[in-house]
PDB file of C-alpha atoms in Angstrom:
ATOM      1  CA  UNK A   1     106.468  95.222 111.507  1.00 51.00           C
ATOM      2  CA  UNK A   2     109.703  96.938 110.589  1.00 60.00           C
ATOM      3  CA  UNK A   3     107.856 100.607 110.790  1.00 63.00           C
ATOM      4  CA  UNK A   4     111.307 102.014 109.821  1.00 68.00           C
ATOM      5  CA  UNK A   5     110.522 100.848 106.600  1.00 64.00           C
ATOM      6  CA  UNK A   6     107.057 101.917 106.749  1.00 62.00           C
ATOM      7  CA  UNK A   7     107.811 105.126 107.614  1.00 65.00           C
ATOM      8  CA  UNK A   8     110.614 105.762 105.212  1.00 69.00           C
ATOM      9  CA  UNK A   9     108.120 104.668 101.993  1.00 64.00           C
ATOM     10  CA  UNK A  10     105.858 107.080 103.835  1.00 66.00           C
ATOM     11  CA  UNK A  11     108.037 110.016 104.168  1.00 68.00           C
ATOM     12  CA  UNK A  12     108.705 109.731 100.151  1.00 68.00           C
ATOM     13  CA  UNK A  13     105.329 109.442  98.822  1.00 66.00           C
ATOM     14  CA  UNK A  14     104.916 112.740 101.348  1.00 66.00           C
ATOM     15  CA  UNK A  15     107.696 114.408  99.171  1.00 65.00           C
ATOM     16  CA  UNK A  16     105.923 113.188  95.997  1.00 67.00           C
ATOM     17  CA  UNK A  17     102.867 114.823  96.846  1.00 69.00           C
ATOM     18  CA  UNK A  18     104.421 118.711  97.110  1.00 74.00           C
ATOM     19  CA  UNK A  19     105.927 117.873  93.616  1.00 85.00           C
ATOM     20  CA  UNK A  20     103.474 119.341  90.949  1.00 90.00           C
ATOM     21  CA  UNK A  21     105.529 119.145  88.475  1.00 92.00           C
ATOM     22  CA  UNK A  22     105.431 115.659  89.296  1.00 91.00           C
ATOM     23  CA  UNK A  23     102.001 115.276  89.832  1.00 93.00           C
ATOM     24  CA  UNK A  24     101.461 116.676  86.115  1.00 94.00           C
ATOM     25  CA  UNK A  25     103.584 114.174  84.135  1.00 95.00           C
ATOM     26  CA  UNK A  26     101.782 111.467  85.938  1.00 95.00           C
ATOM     27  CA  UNK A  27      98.905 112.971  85.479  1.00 96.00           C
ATOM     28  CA  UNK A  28      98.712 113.110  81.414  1.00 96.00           C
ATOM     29  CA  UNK A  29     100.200 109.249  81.620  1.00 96.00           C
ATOM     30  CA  UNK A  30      97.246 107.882  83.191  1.00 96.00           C
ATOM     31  CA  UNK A  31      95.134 109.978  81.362  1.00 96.00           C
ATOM     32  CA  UNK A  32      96.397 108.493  78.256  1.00 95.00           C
ATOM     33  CA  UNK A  33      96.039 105.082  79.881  1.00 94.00           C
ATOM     34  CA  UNK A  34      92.378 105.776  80.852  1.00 94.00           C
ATOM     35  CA  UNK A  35      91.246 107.575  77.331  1.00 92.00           C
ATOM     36  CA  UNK A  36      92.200 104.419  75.392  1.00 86.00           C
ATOM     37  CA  UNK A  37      90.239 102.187  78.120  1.00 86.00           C
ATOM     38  CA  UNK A  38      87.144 100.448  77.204  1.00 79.00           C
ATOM     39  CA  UNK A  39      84.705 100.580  79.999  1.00 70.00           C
ATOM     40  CA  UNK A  40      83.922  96.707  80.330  1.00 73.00           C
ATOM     41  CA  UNK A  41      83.510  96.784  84.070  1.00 84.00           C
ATOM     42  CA  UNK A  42      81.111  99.891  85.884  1.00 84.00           C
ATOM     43  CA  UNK A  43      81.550 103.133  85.439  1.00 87.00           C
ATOM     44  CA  UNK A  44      83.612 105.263  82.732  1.00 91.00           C
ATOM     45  CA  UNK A  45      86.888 106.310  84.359  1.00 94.00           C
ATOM     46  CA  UNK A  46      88.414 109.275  83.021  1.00 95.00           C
ATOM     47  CA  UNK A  47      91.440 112.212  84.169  1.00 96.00           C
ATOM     48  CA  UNK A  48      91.121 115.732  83.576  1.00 96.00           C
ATOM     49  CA  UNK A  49      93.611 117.826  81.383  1.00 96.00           C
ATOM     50  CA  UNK A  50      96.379 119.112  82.840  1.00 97.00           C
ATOM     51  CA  UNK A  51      96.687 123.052  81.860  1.00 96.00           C
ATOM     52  CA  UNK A  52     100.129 122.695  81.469  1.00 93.00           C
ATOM     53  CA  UNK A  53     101.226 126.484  80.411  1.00 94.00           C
ATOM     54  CA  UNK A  54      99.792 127.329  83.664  1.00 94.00           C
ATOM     55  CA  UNK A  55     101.449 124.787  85.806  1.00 92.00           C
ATOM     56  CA  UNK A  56     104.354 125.360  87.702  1.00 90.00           C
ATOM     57  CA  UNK A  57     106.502 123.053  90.472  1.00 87.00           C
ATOM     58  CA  UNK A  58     104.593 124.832  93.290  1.00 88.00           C
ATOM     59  CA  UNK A  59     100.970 125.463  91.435  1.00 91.00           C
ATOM     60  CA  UNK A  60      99.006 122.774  89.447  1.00 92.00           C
ATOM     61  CA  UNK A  61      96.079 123.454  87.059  1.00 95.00           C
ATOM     62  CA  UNK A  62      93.961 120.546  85.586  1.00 95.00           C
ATOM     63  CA  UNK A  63      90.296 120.686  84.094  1.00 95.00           C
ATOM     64  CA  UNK A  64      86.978 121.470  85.868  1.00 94.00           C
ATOM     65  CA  UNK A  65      85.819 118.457  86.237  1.00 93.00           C
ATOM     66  CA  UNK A  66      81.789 117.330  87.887  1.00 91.00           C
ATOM     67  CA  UNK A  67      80.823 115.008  90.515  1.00 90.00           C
ATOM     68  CA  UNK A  68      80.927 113.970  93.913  1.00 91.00           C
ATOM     69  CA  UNK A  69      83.122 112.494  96.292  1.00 93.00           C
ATOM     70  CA  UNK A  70      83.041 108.770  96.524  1.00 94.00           C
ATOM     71  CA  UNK A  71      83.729 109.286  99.906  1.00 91.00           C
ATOM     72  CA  UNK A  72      80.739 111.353 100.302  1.00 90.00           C
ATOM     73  CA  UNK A  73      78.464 108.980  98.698  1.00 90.00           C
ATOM     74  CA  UNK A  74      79.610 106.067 101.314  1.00 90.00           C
ATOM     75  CA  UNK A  75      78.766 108.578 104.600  1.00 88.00           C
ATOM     76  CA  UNK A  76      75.090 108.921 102.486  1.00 85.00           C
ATOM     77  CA  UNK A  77      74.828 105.119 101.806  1.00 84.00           C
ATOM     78  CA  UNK A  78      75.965 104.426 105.641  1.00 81.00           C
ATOM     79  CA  UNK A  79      73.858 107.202 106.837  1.00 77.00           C
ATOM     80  CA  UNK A  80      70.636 106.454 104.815  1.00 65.00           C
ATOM     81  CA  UNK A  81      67.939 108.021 106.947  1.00 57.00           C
ATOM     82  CA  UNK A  82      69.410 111.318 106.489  1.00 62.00           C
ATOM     83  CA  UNK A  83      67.627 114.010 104.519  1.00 65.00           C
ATOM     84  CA  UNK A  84      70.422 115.422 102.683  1.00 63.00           C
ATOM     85  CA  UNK A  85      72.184 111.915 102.351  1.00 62.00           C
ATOM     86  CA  UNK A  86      68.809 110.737 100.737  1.00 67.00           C
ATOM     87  CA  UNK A  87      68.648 113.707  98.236  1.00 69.00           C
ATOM     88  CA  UNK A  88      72.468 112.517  97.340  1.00 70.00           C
ATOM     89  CA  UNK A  89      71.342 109.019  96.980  1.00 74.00           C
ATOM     90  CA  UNK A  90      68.422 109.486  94.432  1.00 76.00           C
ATOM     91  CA  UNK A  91      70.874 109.746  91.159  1.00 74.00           C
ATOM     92  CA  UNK A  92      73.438 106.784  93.115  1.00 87.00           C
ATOM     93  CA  UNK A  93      70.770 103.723  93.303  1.00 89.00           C
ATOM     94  CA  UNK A  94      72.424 100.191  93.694  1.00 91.00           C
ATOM     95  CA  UNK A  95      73.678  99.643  90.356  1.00 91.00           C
ATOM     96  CA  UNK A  96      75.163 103.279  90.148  1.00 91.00           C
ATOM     97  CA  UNK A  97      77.440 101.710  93.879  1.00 93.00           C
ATOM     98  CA  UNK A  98      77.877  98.981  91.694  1.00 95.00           C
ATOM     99  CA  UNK A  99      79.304 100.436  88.395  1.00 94.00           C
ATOM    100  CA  UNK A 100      81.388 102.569  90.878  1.00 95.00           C
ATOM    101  CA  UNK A 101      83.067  99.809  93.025  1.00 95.00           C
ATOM    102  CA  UNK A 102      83.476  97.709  89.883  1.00 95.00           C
ATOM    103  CA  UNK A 103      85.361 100.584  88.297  1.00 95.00           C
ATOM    104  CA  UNK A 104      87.509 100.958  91.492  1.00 95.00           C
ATOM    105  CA  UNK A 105      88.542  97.584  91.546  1.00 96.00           C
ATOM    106  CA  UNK A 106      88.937  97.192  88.061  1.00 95.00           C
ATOM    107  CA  UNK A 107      91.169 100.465  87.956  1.00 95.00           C
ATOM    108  CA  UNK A 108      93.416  98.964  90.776  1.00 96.00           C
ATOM    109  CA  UNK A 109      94.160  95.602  89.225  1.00 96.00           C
ATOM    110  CA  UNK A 110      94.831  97.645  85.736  1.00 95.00           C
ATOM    111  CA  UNK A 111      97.036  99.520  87.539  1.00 96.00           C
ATOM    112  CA  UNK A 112      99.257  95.956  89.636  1.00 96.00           C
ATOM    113  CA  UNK A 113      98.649  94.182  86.631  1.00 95.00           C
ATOM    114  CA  UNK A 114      98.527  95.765  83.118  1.00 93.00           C
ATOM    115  CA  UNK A 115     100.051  99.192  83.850  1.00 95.00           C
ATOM    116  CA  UNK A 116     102.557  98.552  86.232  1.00 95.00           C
ATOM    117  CA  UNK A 117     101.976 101.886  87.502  1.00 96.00           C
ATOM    118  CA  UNK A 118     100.127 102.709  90.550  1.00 96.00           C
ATOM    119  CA  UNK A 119      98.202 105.840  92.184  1.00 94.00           C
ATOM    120  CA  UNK A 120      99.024 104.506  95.582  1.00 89.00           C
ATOM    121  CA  UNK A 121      96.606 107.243  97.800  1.00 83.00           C
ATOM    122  CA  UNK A 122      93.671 105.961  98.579  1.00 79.00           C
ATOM    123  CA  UNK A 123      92.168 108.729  99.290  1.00 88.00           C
ATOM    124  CA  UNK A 124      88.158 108.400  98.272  1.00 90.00           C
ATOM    125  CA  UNK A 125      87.770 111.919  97.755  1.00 91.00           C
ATOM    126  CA  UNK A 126      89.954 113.008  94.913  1.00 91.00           C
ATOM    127  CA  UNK A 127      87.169 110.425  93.006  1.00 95.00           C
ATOM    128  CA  UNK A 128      84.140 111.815  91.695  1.00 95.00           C
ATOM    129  CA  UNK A 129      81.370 109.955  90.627  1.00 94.00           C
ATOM    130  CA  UNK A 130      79.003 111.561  87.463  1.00 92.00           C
ATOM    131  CA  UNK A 131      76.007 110.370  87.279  1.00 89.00           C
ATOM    132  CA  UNK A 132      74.554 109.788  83.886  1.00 85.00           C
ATOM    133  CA  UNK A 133      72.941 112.627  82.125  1.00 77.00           C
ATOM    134  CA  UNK A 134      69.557 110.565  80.988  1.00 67.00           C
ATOM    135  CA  UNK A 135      68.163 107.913  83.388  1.00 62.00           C
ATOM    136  CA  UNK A 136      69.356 105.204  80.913  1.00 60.00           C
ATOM    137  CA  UNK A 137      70.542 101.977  82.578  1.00 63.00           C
ATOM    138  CA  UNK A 138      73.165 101.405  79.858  1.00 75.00           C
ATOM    139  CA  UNK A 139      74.892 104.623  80.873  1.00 83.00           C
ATOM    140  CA  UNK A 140      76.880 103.610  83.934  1.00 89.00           C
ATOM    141  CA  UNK A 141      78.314 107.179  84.347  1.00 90.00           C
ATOM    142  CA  UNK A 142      82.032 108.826  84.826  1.00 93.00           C
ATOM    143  CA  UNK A 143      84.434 108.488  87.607  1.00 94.00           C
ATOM    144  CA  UNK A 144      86.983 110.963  87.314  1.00 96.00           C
ATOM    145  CA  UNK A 145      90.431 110.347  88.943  1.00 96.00           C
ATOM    146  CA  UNK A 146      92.275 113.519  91.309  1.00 94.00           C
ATOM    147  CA  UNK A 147      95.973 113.699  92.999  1.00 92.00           C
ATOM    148  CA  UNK A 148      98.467 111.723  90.987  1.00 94.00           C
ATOM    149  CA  UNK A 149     101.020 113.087  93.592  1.00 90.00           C
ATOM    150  CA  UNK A 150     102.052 109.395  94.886  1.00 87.00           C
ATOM    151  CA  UNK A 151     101.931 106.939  92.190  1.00 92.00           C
ATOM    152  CA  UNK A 152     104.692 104.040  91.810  1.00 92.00           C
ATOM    153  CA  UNK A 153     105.801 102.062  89.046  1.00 95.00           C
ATOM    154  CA  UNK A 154     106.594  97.699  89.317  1.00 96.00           C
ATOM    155  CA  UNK A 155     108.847  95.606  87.957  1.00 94.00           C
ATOM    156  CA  UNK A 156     107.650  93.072  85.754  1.00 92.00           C
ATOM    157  CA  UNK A 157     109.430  90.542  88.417  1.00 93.00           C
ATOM    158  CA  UNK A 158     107.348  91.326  91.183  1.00 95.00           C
ATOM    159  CA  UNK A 159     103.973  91.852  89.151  1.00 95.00           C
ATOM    160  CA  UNK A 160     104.542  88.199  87.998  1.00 94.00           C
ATOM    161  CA  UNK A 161     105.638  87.070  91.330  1.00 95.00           C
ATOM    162  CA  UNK A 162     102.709  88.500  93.030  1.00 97.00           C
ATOM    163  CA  UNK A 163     100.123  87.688  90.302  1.00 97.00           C
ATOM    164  CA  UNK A 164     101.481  83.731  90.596  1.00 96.00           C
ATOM    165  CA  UNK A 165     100.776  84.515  94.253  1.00 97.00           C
ATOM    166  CA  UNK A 166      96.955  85.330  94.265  1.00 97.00           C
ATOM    167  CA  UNK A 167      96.723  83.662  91.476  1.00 96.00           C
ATOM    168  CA  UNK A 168      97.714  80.223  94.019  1.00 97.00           C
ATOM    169  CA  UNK A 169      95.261  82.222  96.662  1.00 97.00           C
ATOM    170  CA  UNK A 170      92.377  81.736  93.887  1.00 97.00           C
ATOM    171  CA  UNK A 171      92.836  77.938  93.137  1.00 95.00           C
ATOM    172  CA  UNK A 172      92.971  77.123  96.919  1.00 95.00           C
ATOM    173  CA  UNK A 173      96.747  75.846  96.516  1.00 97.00           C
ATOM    174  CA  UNK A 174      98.757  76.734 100.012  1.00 96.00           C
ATOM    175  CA  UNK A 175     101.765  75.105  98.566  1.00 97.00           C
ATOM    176  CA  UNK A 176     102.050  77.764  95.597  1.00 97.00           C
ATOM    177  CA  UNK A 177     100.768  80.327  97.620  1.00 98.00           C
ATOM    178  CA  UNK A 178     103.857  79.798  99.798  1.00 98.00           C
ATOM    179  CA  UNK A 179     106.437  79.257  97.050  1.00 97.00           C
ATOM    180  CA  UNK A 180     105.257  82.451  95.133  1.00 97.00           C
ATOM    181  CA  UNK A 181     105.268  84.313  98.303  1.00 97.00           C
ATOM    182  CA  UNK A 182     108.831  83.434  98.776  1.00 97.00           C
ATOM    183  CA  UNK A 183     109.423  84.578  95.410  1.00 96.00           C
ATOM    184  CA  UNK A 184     107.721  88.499  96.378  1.00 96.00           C
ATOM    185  CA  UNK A 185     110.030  88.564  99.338  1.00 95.00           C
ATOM    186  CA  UNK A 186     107.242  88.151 101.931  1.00 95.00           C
ATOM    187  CA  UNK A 187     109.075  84.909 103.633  1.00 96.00           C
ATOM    188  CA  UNK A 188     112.270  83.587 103.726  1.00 96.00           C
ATOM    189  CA  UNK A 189     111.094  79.930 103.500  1.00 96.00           C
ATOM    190  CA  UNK A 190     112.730  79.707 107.163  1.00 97.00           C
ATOM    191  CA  UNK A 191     109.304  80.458 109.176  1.00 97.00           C
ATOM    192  CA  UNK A 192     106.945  78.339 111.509  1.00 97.00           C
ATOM    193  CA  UNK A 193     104.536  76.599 110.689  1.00 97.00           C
ATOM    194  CA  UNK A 194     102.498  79.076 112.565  1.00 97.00           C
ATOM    195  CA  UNK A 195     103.683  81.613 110.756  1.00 97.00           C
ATOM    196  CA  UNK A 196     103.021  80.284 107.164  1.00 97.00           C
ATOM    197  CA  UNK A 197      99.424  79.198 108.200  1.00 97.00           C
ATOM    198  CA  UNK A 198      98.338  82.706 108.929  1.00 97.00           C
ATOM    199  CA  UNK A 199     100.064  84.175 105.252  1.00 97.00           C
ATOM    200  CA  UNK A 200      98.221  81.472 103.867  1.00 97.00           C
ATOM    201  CA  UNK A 201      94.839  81.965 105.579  1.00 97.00           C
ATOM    202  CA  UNK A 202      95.610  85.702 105.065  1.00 96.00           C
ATOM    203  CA  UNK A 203      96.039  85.715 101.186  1.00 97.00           C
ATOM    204  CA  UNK A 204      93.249  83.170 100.705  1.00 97.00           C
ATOM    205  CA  UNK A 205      91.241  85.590 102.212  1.00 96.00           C
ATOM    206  CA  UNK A 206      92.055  88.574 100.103  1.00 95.00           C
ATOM    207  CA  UNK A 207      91.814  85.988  97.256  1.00 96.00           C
ATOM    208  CA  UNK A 208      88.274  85.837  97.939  1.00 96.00           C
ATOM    209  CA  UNK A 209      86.579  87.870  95.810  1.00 96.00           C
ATOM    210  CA  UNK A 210      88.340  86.370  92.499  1.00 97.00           C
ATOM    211  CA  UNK A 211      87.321  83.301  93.724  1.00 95.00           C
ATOM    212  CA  UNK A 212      83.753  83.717  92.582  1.00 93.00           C
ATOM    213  CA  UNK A 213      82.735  82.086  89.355  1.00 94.00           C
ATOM    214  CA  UNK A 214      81.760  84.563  86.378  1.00 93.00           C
ATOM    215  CA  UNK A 215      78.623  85.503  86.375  1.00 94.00           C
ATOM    216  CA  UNK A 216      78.356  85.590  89.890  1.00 95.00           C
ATOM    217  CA  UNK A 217      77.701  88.665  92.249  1.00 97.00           C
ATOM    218  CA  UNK A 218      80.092  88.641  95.039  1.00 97.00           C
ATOM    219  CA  UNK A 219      78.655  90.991  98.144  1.00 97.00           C
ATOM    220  CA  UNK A 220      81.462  92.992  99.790  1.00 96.00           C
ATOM    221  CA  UNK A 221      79.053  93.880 102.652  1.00 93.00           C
ATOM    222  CA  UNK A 222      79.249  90.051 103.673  1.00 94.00           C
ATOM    223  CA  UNK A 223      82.351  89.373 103.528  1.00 94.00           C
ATOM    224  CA  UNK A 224      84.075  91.169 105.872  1.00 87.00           C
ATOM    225  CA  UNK A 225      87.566  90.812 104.273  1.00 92.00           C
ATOM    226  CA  UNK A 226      88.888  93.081 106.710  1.00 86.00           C
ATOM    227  CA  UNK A 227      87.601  91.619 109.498  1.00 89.00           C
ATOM    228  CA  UNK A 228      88.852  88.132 108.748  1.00 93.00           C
ATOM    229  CA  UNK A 229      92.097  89.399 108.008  1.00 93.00           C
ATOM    230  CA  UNK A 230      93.213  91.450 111.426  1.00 92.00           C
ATOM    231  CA  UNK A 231      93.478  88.068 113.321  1.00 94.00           C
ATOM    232  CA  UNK A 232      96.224  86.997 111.488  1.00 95.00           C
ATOM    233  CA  UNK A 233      97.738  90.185 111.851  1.00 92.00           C
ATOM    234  CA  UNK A 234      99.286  89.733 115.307  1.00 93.00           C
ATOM    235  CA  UNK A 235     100.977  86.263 114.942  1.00 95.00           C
ATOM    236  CA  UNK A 236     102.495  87.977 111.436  1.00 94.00           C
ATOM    237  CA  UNK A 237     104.305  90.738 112.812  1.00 90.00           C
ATOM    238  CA  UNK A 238     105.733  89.229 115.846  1.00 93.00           C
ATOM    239  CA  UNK A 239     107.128  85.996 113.473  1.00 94.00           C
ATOM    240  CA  UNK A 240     107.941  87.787 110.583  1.00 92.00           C
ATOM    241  CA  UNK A 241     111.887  87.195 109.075  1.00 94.00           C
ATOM    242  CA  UNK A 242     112.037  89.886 106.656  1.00 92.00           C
ATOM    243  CA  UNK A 243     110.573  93.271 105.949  1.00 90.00           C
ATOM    244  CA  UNK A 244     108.044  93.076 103.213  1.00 89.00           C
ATOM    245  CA  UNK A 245     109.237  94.100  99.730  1.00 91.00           C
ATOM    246  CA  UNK A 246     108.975  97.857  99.324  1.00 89.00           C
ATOM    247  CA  UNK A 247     106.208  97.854  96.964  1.00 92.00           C
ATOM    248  CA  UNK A 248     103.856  96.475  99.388  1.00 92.00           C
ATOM    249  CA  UNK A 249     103.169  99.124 101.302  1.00 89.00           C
ATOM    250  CA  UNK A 250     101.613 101.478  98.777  1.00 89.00           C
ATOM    251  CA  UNK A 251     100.077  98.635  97.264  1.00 94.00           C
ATOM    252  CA  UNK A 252      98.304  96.815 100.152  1.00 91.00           C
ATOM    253  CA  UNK A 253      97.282 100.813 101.174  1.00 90.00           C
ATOM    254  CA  UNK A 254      95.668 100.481  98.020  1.00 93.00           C
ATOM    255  CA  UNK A 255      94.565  97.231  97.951  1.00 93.00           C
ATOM    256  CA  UNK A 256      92.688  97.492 101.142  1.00 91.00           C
ATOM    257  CA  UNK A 257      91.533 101.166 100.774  1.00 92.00           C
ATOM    258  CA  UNK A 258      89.620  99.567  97.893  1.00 95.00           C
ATOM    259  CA  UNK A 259      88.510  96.548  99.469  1.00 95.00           C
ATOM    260  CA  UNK A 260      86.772  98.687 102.201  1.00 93.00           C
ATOM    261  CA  UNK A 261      85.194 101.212 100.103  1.00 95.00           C
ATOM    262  CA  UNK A 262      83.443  98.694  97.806  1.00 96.00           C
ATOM    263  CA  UNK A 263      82.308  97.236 101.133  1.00 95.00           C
ATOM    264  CA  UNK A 264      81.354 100.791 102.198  1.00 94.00           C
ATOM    265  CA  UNK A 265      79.210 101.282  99.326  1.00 94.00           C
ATOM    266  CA  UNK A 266      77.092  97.149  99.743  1.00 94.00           C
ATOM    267  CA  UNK A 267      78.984  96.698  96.346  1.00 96.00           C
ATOM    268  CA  UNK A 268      77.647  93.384  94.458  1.00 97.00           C
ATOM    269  CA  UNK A 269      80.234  92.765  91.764  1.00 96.00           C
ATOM    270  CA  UNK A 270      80.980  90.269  88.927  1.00 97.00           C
ATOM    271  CA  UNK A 271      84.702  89.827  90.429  1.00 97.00           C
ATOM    272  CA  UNK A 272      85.159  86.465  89.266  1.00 96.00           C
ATOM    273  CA  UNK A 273      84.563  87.907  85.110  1.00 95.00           C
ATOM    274  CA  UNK A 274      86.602  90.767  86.062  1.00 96.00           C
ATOM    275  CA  UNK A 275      89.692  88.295  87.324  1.00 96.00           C
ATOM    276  CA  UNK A 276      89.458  86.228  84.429  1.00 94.00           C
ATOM    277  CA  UNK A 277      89.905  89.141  82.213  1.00 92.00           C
ATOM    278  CA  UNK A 278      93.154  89.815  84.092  1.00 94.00           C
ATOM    279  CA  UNK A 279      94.142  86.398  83.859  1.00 92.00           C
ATOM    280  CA  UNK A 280      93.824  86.855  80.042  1.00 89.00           C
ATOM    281  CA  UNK A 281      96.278  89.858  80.070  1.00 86.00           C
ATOM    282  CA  UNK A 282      98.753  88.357  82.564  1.00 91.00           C
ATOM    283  CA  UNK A 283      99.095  84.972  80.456  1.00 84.00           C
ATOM    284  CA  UNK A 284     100.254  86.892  77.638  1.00 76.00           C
ATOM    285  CA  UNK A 285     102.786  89.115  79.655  1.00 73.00           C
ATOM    286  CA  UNK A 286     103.975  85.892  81.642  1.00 78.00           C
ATOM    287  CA  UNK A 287     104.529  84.068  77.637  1.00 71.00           C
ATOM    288  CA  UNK A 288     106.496  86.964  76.539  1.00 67.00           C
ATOM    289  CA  UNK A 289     108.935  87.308  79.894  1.00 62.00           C
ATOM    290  CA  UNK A 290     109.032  83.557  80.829  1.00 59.00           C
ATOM    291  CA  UNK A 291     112.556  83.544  79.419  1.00 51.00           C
ATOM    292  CA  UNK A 292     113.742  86.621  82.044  1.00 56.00           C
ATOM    293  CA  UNK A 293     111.378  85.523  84.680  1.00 51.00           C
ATOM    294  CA  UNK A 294     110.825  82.418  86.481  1.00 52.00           C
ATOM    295  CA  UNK A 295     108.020  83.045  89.013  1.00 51.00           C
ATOM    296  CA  UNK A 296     108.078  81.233  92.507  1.00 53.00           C
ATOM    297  CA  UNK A 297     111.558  79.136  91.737  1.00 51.00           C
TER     298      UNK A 297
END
């Protein structure tokens, strides 16, 4: 699966992560990006201030912030029975894994899609989850974002690309999904049959959750994206022509990270509301670059 590559995109996020200096300018960008954010799917999301007079290259000083790890919320929701896991779940009911998930998700399609600009470590405990300070049930609470060591930036070529791509996934068309994905770099348009029938059945499946009309809760518990996936996997690496585009990596890290965790927590989102609202936003970005991009020729 060309793990040279792999490794290489690896070994420079690594050397990302030890620069703090770094770390701090991406940290005040996505706080700016989050501060200006209306919260129209779960919970609040918000960064911390960086301290900068007392940030160096080698030491990095940002806000107190409250919470808990999301990470540490899944064990409780998997663990259930025990007594310290149901303490942590009293204040983290359904629609609290909910708002949390859908915040998640939400923040990593901003991120592909509107931002172009990517925290690419999926790493569930530099997110803490607030809880509300009154039991209201309009107050879907803060999830503050950690470690903006490893973030990426994409072109406006490849978001289009791969937004035409799911985009194909969602509407059930193979064909597009194939000519889009040629488009990425993920094929060559010289593979099997074989080969293009498990990309296709791949993508459709990560697709899945978009799929859902508005207004409709898709269950990541049930759907086992992950599991319906690794099949494919196999037949993909041994036939594959090219190595995947660079971006990939980080963002498929991401993407699946993400995936998992909602599924982690028994999140039941509105997915299908939430990809129509990036449908919106892409639409207008595709209108304004069709004349320096031409997705999937």
């Amino acid at each position: 699966m060309y793990v040279d590559k792999l490794l290489k995109s690896t070994r420079e996020e690594l050397l990302l992560e030890t620069d703090y200096t770094n770390e701090a300018k991406n940290q005040n960008t996505f706080k700016n990006l989050t501060d200006t954010l209306p919260h129209n799917f779960g919970s609040r999301l918000r960064v911390p201030e960086v301290i900068s007079h007392l940030s160096t290259k080698r030491v990095f000083v940002s806000r107190l912030i409250r919470g808990v790890p999301v990470d540490k919320l899944a064990s409780a929701v998997e663990e259930g029975t025990d007594a310290a896991a149901a303490a942590l779940l009293t204040s983290f009911d359904q629609t609290a894994r909910n708002n949390v998930s859908a915040s998640l998700l939400h923040l990593c399609l901003l991120e592909l899609f509107s931002w172009k600009r990517m925290q690419t470590d999926p790493n569930w405990s530099n997110f803490f989850y607030e809880p509300p300070s009154t039991h209201s049930n309009k107050d879907p609470g803060t999830l503050h974002l950690l470690d903006f060591g490893a973030c990426r930036t994409f072109s406006d070529e490849f978001t289009v690309n791969y937004f035409s791509t799911i985009q194909a996934a969602v509407h059930g068309d193979m064909e597009g999904v194939l000519r889009h994905s040629r488009a990425v770099g993920f094929l060559t348009g010289e593979e099997s049959p074989s080969m293009n029938n498990a990309h296709c059945a791949a993508v459709m499946t990560l697709a899945d959750p978009f799929r859902s009309p508005p207004g409709t809760l898709f269950d990541f518990a049930k759907a086992d994206i992950t599991k319906r996936v690794t099949p494919h996997i196999p037949l993909m690496v041994r036939q594959r022509l090219r190595p995947p585009p660079e971006e990939v990596y980080s963002l498929h890290r991401k993407l699946a990270g993400t995936f998992l965790i909602c599924a982690r927590l028994g999140a039941k989102i509105d997915t299908g509301a939430m990809w129509r609202d990036i449908e919106r936003a892409m639409t207008t970005t595709m209108d304004a670059t069709q004349q320096n991009i031409r997705p999937g020729q």
